[in-house]
CSV table of C-alpha atoms and ligand atoms in Angstrom, one decimal:
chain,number,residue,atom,x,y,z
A,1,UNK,CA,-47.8,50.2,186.8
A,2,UNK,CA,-48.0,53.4,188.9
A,3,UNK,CA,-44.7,54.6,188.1
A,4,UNK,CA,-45.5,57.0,185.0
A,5,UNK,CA,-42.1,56.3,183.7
A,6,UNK,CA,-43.3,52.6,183.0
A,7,UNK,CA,-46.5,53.6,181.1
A,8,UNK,CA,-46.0,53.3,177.5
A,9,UNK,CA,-50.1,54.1,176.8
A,10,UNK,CA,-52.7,56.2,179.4
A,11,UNK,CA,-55.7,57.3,179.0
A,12,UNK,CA,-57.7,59.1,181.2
A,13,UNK,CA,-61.4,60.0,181.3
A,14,UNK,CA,-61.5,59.6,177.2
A,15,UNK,CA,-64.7,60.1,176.0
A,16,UNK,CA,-65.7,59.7,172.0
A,17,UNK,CA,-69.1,60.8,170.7
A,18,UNK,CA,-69.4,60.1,166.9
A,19,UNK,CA,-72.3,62.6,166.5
A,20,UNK,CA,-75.1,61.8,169.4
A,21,UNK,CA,-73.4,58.3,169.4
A,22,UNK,CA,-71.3,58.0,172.8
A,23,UNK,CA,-69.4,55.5,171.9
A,24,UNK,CA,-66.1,55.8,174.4
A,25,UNK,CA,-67.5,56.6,178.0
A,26,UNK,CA,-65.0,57.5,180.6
A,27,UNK,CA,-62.1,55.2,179.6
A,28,UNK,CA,-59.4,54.8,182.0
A,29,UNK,CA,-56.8,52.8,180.8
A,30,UNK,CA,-53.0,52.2,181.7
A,31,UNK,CA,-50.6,50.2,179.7
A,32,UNK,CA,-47.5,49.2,181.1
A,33,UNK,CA,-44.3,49.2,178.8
A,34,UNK,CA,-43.8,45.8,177.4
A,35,UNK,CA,-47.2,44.6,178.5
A,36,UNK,CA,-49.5,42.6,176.3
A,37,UNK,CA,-53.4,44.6,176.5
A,38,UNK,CA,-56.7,42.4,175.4
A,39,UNK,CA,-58.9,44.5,174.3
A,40,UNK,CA,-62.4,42.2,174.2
A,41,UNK,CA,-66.3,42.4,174.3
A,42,UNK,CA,-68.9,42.1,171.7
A,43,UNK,CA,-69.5,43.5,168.5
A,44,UNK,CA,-69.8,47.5,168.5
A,45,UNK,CA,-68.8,47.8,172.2
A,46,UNK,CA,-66.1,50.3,170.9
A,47,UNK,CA,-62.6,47.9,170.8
A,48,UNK,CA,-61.7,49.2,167.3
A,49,UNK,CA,-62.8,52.8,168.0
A,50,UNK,CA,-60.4,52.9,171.5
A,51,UNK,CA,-57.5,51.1,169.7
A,52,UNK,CA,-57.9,53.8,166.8
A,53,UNK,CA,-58.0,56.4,169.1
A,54,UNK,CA,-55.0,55.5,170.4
A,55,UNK,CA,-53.6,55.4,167.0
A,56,UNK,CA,-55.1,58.6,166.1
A,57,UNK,CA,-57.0,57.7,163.6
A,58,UNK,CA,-59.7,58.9,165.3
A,59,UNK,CA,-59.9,62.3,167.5
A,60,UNK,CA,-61.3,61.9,171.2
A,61,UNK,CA,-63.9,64.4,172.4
A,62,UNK,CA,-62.7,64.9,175.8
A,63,UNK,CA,-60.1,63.2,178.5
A,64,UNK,CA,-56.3,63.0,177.8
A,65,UNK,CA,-54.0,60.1,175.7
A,66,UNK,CA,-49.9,60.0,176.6
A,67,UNK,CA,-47.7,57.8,175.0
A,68,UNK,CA,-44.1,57.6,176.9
A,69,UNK,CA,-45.2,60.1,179.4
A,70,UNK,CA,-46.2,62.7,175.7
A,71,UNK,CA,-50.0,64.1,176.0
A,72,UNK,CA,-50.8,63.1,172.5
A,73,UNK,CA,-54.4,64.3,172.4
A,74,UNK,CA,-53.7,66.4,168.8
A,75,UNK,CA,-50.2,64.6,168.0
A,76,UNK,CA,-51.3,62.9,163.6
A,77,UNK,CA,-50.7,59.5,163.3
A,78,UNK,CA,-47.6,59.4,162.2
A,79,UNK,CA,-45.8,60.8,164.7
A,80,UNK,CA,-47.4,58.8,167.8
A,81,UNK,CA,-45.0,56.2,166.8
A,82,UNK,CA,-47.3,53.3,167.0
A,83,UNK,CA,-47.5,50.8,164.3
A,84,UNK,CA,-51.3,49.3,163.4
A,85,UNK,CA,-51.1,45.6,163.0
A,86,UNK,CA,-54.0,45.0,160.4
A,87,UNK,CA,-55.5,41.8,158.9
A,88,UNK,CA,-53.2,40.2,156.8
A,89,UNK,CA,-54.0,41.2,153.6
A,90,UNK,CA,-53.6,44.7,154.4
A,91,UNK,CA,-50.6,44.2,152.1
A,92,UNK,CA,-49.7,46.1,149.2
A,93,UNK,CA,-50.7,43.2,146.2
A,94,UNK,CA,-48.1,44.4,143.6
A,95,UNK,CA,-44.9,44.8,145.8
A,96,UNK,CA,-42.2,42.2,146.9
A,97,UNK,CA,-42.3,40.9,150.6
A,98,UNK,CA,-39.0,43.2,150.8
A,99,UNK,CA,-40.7,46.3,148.7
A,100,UNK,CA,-43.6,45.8,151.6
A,101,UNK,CA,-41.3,45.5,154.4
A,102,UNK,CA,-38.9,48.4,153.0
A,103,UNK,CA,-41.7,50.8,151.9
A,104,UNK,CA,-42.7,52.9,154.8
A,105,UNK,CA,-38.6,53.3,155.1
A,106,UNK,CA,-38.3,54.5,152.3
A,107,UNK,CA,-40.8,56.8,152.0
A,108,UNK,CA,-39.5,58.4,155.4
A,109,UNK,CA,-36.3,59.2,153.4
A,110,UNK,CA,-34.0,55.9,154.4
A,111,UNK,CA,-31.1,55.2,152.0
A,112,UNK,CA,-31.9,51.9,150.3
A,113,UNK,CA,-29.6,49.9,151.4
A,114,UNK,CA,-30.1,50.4,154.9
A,115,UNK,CA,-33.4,49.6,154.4
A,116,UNK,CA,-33.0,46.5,152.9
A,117,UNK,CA,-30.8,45.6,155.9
A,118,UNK,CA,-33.3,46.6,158.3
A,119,UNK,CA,-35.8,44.8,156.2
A,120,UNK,CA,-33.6,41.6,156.3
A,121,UNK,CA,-33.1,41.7,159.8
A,122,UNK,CA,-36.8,41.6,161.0
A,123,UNK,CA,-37.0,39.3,158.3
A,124,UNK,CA,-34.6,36.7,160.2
A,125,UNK,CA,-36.5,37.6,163.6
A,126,UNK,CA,-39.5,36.9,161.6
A,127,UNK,CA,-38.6,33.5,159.4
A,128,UNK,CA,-39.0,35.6,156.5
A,129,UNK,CA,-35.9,35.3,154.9
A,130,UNK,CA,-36.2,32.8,152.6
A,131,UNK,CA,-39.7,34.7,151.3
A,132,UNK,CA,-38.3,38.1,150.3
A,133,UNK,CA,-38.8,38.2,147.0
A,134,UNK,CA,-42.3,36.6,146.6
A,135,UNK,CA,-45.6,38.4,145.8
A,136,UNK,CA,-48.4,38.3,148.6
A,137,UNK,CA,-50.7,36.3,146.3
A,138,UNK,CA,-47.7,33.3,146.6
A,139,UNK,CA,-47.5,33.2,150.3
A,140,UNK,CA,-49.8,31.4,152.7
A,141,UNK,CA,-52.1,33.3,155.4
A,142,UNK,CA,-49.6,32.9,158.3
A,143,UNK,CA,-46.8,34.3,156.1
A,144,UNK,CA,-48.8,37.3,155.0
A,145,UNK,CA,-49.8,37.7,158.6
A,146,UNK,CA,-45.8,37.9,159.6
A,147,UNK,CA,-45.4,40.1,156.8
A,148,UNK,CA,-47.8,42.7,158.1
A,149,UNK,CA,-46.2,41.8,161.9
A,150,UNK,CA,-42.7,42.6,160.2
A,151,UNK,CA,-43.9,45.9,158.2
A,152,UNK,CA,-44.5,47.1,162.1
A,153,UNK,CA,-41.8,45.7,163.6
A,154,UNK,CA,-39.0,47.1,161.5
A,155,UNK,CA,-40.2,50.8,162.3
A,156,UNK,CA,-39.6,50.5,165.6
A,157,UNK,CA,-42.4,51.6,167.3
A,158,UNK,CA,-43.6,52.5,170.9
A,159,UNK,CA,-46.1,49.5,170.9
A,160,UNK,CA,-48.1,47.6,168.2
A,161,UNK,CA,-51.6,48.0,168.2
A,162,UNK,CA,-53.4,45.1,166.6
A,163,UNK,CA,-57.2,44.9,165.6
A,164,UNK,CA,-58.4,41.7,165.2
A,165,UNK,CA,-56.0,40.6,163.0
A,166,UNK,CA,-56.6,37.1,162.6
A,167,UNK,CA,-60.1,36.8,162.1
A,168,UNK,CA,-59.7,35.6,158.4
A,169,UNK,CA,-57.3,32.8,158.9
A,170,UNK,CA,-58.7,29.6,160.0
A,171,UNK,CA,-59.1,27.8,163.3
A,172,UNK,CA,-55.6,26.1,163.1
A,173,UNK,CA,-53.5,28.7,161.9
A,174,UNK,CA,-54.9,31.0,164.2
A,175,UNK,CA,-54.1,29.1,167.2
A,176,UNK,CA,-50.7,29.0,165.8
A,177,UNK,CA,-50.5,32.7,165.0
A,178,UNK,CA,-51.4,33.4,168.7
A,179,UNK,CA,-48.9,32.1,169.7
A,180,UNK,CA,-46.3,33.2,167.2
A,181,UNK,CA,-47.6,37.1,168.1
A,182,UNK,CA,-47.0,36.4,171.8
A,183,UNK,CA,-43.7,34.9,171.3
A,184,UNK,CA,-42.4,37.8,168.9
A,185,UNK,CA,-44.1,40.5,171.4
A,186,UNK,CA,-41.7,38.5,174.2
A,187,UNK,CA,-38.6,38.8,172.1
A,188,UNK,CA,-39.2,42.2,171.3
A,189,UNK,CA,-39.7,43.1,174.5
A,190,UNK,CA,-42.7,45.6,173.0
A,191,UNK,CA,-45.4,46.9,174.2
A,192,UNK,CA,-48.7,45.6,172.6
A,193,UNK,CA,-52.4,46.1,172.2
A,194,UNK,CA,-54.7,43.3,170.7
A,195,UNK,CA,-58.4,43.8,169.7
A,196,UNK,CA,-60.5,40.3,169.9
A,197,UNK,CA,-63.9,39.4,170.6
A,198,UNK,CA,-63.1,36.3,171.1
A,199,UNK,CA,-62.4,35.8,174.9
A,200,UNK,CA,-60.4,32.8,174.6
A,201,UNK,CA,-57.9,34.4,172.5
A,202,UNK,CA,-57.7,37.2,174.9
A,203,UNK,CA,-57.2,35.0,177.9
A,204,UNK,CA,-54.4,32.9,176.2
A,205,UNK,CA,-52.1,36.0,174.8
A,206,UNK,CA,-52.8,39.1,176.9
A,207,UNK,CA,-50.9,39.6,180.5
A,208,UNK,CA,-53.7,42.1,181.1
A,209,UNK,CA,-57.3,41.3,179.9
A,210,UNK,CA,-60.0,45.0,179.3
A,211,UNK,CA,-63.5,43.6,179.1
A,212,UNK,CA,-65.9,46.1,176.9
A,213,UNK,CA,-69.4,46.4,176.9
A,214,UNK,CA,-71.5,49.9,175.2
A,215,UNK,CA,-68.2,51.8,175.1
A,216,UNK,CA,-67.5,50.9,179.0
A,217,UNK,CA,-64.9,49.2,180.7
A,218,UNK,CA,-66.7,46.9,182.4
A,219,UNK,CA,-63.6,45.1,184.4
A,220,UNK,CA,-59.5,45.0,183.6
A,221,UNK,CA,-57.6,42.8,185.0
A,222,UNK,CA,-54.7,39.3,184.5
A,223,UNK,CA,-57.2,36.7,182.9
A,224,UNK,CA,-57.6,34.7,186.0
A,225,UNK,CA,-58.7,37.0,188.2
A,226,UNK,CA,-61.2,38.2,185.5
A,227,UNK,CA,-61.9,34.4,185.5
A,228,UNK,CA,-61.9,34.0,189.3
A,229,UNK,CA,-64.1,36.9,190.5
A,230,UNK,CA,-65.7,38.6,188.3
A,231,UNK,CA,-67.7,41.9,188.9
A,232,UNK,CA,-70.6,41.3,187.4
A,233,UNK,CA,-73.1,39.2,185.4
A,234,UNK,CA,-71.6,40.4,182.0
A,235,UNK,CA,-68.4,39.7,182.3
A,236,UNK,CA,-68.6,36.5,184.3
A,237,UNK,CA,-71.2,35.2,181.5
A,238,UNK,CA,-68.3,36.6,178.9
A,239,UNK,CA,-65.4,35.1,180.3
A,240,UNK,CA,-65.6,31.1,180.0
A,241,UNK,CA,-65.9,28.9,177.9
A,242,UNK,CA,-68.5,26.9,177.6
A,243,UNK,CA,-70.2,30.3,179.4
A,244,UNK,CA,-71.6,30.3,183.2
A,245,UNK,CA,-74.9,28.5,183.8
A,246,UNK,CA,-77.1,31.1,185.6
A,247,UNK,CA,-80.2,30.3,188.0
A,248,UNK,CA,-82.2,32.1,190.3
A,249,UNK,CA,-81.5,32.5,193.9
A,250,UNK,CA,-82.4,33.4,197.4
A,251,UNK,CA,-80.2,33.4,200.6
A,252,UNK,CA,-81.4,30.5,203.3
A,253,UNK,CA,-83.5,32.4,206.2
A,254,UNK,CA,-80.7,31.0,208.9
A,255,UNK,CA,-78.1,33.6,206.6
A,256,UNK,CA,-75.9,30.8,206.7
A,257,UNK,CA,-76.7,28.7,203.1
A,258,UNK,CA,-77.9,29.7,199.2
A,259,UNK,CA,-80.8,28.0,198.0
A,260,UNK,CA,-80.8,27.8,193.8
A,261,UNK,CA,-83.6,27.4,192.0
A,262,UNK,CA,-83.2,24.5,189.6
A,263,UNK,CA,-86.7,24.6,188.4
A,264,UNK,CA,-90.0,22.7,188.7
A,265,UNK,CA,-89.6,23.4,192.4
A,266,UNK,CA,-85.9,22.0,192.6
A,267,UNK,CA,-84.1,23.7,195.1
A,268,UNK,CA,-80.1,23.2,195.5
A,269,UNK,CA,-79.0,24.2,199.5
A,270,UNK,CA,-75.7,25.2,199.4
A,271,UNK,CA,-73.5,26.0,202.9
A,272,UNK,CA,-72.7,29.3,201.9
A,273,UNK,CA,-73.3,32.6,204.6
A,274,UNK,CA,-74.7,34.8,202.6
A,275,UNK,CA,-77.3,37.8,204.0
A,276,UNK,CA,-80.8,36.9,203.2
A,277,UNK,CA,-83.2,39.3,201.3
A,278,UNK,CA,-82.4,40.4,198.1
A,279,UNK,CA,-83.3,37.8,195.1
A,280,UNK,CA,-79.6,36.6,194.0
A,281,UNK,CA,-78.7,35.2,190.8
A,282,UNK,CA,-75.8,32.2,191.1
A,283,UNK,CA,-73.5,31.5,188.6
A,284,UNK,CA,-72.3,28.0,188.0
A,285,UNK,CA,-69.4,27.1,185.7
A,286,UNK,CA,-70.3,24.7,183.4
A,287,UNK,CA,-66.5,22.5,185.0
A,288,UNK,CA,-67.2,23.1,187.9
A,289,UNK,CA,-70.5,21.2,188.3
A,290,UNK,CA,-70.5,17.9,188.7
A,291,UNK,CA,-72.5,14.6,188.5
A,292,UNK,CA,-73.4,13.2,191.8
A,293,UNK,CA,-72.6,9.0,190.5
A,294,UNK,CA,-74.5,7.3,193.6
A,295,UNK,CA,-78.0,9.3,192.2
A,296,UNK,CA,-78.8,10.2,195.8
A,297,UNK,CA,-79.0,13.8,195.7
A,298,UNK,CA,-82.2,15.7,196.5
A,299,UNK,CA,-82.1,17.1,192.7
A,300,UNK,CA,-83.0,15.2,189.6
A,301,UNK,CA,-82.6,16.8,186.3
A,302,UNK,CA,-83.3,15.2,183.0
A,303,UNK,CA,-80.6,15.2,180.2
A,304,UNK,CA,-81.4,16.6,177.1
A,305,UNK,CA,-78.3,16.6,174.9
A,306,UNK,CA,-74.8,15.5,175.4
A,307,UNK,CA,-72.1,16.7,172.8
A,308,UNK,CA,-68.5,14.8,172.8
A,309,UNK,CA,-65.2,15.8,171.4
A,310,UNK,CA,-63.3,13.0,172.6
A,311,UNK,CA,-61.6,14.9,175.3
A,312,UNK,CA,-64.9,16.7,176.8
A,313,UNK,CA,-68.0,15.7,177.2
A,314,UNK,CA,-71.0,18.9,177.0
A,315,UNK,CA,-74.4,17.8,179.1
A,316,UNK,CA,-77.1,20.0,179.2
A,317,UNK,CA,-80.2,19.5,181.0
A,318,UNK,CA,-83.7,19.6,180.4
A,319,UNK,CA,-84.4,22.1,182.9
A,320,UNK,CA,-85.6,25.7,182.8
A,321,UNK,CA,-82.9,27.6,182.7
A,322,UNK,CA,-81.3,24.8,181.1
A,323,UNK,CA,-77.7,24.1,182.9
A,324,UNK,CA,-74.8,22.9,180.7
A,325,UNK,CA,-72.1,21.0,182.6
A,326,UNK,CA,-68.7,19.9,181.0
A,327,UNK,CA,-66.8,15.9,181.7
A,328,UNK,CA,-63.9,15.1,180.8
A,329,UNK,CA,-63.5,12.5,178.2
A,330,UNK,CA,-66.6,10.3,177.2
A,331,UNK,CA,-70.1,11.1,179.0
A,332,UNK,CA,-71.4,8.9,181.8
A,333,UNK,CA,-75.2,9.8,180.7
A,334,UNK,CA,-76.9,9.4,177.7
A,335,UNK,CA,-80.2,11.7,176.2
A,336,UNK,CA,-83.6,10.9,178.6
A,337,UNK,CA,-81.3,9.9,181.5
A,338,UNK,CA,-81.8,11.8,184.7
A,339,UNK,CA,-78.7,13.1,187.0
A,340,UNK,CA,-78.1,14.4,190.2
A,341,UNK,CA,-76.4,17.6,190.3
A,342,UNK,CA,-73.7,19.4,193.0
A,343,UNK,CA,-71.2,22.2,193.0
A,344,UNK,CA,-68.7,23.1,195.8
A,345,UNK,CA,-69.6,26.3,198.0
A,346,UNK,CA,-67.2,27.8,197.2
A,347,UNK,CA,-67.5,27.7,193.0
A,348,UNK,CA,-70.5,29.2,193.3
A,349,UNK,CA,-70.4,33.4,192.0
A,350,UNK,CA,-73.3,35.3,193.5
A,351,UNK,CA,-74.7,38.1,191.8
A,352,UNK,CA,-77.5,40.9,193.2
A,353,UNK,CA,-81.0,40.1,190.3
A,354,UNK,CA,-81.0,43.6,190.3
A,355,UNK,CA,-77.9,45.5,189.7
A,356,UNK,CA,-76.1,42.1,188.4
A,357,UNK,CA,-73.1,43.1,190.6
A,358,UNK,CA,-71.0,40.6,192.5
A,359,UNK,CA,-71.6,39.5,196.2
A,360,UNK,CA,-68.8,38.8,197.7
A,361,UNK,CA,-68.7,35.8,200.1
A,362,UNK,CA,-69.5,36.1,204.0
A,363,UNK,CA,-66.9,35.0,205.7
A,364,UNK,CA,-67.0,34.1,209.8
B,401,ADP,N1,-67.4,56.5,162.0
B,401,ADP,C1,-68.4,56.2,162.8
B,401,ADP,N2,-69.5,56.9,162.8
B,401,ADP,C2,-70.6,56.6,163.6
B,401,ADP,N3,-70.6,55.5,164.5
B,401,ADP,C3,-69.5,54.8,164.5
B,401,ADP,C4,-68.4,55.0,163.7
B,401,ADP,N4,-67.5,54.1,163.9
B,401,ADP,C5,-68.0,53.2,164.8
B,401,ADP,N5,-69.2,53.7,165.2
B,401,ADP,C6,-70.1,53.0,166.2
B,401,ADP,O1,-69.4,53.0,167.4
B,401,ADP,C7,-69.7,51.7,168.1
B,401,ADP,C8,-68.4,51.0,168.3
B,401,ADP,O2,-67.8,50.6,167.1
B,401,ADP,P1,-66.4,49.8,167.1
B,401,ADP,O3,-65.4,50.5,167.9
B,401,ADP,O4,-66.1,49.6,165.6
B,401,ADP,O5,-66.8,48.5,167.8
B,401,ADP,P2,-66.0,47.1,167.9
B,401,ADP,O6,-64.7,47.3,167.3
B,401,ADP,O7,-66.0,46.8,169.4
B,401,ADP,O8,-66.9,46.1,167.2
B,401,ADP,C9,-70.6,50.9,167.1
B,401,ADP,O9,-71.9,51.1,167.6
B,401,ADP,C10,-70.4,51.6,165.8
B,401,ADP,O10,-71.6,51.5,165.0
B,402,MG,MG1,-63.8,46.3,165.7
C-alpha cells in the first residue's frame, strides 16, 4: 500500500464542515487498487458524506483527494472517473435495461452500436442478457441491483463507490447480493468502496474494514484484526455480533490477575498480568464465554432469557450489567436456572474506564 503507484484513492488530512457542522475530521485514508474498502459506523458518522466526497459530489474544506496518483480536490464529478453504485431503483423507470445500461454512453457521444455492444458485454459478465429489453418495474430487486452494478461497470471506471446499496432488498437477497458484488469486484479486478452500517456486511465483503464514529476514523484495518484487537470500547462493542459483554474491572494487587465485577459482589479472577491501579473495563465476547457444566465455579449467575435459532443458542443473565453468552445448537439452561461462568485469559480485551482505549496484555 505504500507504493503511490498502487493507490487508486488517498486522502489526506480531509476535513468537511457543512456550515459549523464538522462533519469529516482529519480523514486519512488509502485505498489500494483493486482493494475492496468498508466504509461502517452508525448513522450520521459521516460514511455517505466521505464516499461523496470522494465522488465529488461534495467539496472538502481542507486536506487533499488523488485518484491514480491525480490531486482531485476541484476535479467535477464527471471527470474523477468513478462510477456511484446507488440503491437499486436509482434506475431510470421508463427506459429499457439496454436504454439504462447504454445511456450515459450515449450521452458521452458513443456511436450506438458500440454502445449496445458494450452494453451486451457487461450484460453477459452480469447475467443480464436475457433481460435487455425489460422495463425496471418487470425485473426483480436483485436484477435491478445488477442493472445499476452494470450502468457502472460498462463505463469503466477507476473504482466503484457504493453507498448502501442494498438496504431495500430483503434479508435473503441481500446476503446473496453480497456476495454477487464481491464476486464481480474479483472478476473485475476493480477497485471498490462500500458504505454499510451494518458490520457484518462489512466484515464478510471488504478486504479492508474503516470503522466511523462523529466524522472520525476510529480504527482501519482486515476485519479480523479489527475483530481480534480492537482499539477501543467503540469499535470492539461495534464489531461482533451478538456485541461484547462489558463489566467493570480492576487489576489483582499481586499485578499478576484481572478481577471482573460480575455484580452483587461476584468477582471473576482471571490469570492475567496486568498493572494494577486504574479502574479497567473487560470485554467479553458473547462466544467466547462459556458454561462451566460441573456448577463448581466461584460465580453464580441467574438466567434470564435464552433465545434459539436452531443452530445458536443466546443466554443472557440476570445480572447487572447483564452478560449475553452464545452455544451452539440447543441451550443447556432454561429461564430461572443459575450458571457458572468462565472465559480464557487470554479472550479477555481490557480497556482503560477512562479513555476507553485498549490495554494491551503484560507479557513476562
Ligand atoms: N448537506 C448537509 N448539510 C448539513 N449537514 C449535513 C449535510 N449532509 C450531511 N450532514 C450531516 O453530516 C453528518 C454525517 O452525515 P452522513 O455522511 O450522511 O452520515 P452517514 O452516511 O454515516 O449516515 C450527519 O450529522 C448529517 O446530519
Ligand atoms: Mg449514509
Amino acid at each position: 500500500m505504500s507504493n503511490q503507484t498502487d493507490l487508486q484513492i488517498a486522502l489526506t488530512a480531509v476535513n468537511k464542515h457543512y456550515g459549523a457542522y464538522h462533519a469529516l475530521k482529519n480523514i486519512d485514508l488509502r485505498i489500494a487498487k483493486g482493494s475492496f474498502v468498508a466504509l461502517v459506523g452508525p448513522s450520521g458518522c459521516g460514511k455517505s458524506t466521505l464516499l461523496r466526497s470522494m465522488a465529488g459530489l461534495e467539496s472538502i474544506t481542507s486536506g487533499d483527494l488523488f485518484i491514480a496518483g491525480e490531486r482531485m480536490n476541484n476535479v467535477p464529478p464527471r471527470k474523477r472517473d468513478l462510477a456511484m453504485v446507488f440503491q437499486s431503483y436509482a434506475l431510470y423507470p421508463h427506459m429499457t435495461v439496454e436504454e439504462n445500461l447504454t445511456y450515459s454512453l450515449r450521452i458521452r457521444g458513443v456511436k450506438k452500436a458500440e454502445a449496445k455492444k458494450a452494453a451486451e458485454d457487461v450484460a453477459a459478465t452480469t447475467g443480464l442478457s436475457g433481460l435487455m429489453g425489460r422495463y425496471p418495474r418487470e425485473l426483480s430487486g436483485g436484477q435491478r441491483q445488477r442493472v445499476a452494478m452494470s450502468r457502472a461497470i460498462i463505463r469503466h471506471p477507476k473504482a466503484f463507490l457504493f453507498d448502501e446499496p442494498l438496504s431495500n432488498l430483503d434479508a435473503a437477497l441481500r446476503v446473496h447480493m453480497r456476495k454477487e458484488i464481491r464476486a464481480l469486484h474479483d472478476r473485475l479486478g476493480a477497485t471498490s468502496v462500500y458504505v454499510t452500517h451494518d458490520q457484518i456486511e462489512a466484515m464478510t465483503m471488504a478486504d479492508h474494514v474503516v470503522v466511523m464514529r462523529q466524522g472520525i476514523i476510529e480504527q482501519q484495518g482486515a476485519p479480523l484484526d479489527l475483530y481480534d484487537r480492537p482499539v477501543n470500547r467503540f469499535v470492539a462493542g461495534f464489531i461482533g455480533s451478538p456485541a461484547m459483554n462489558f463489566v467493570p474491572a480492576v487489576a489483582g494487587d499481586d499485578g499478576r490477575s484481572l478481577l471482573l465485577d460480575l455484580g452483587e459482589g461476584q468477582r471473576l479472577a482471571l490469570d492475567r498480568p496486568i498493572a494494577a491501579g486504574r479502574p479497567l473495563i473487560a470485554g467479553l465476547r458473547p462466544e467466547h464465554l462459556v458454561i462451566d457444566p460441573t456448577g463448581a465455579g466461584p460465580i453464580r449467575l441467574r438466567v434470564a432469557a435464552v433465545e434459539s435459532t436452531g443452530s445458536n443458542s443466546y443466554i443472557t443473565t440476570a445480572s447487572k450489567p447483564e452478560i449475553v453468552l452464545v452455544t451452539n445448537g440447543r441451550s443447556p439452561v432454561a429461564p430461572g436456572d443459575m450458571i457458572t461462568i468462565g472465559i480464557a485469559p487470554q479472550h479477555v480485551h481490557v480497556f482503560d474506564a477512562e479513555t476507553e482505549a485498549r490495554i494491551e496484555m503484560l507479557t513476562g
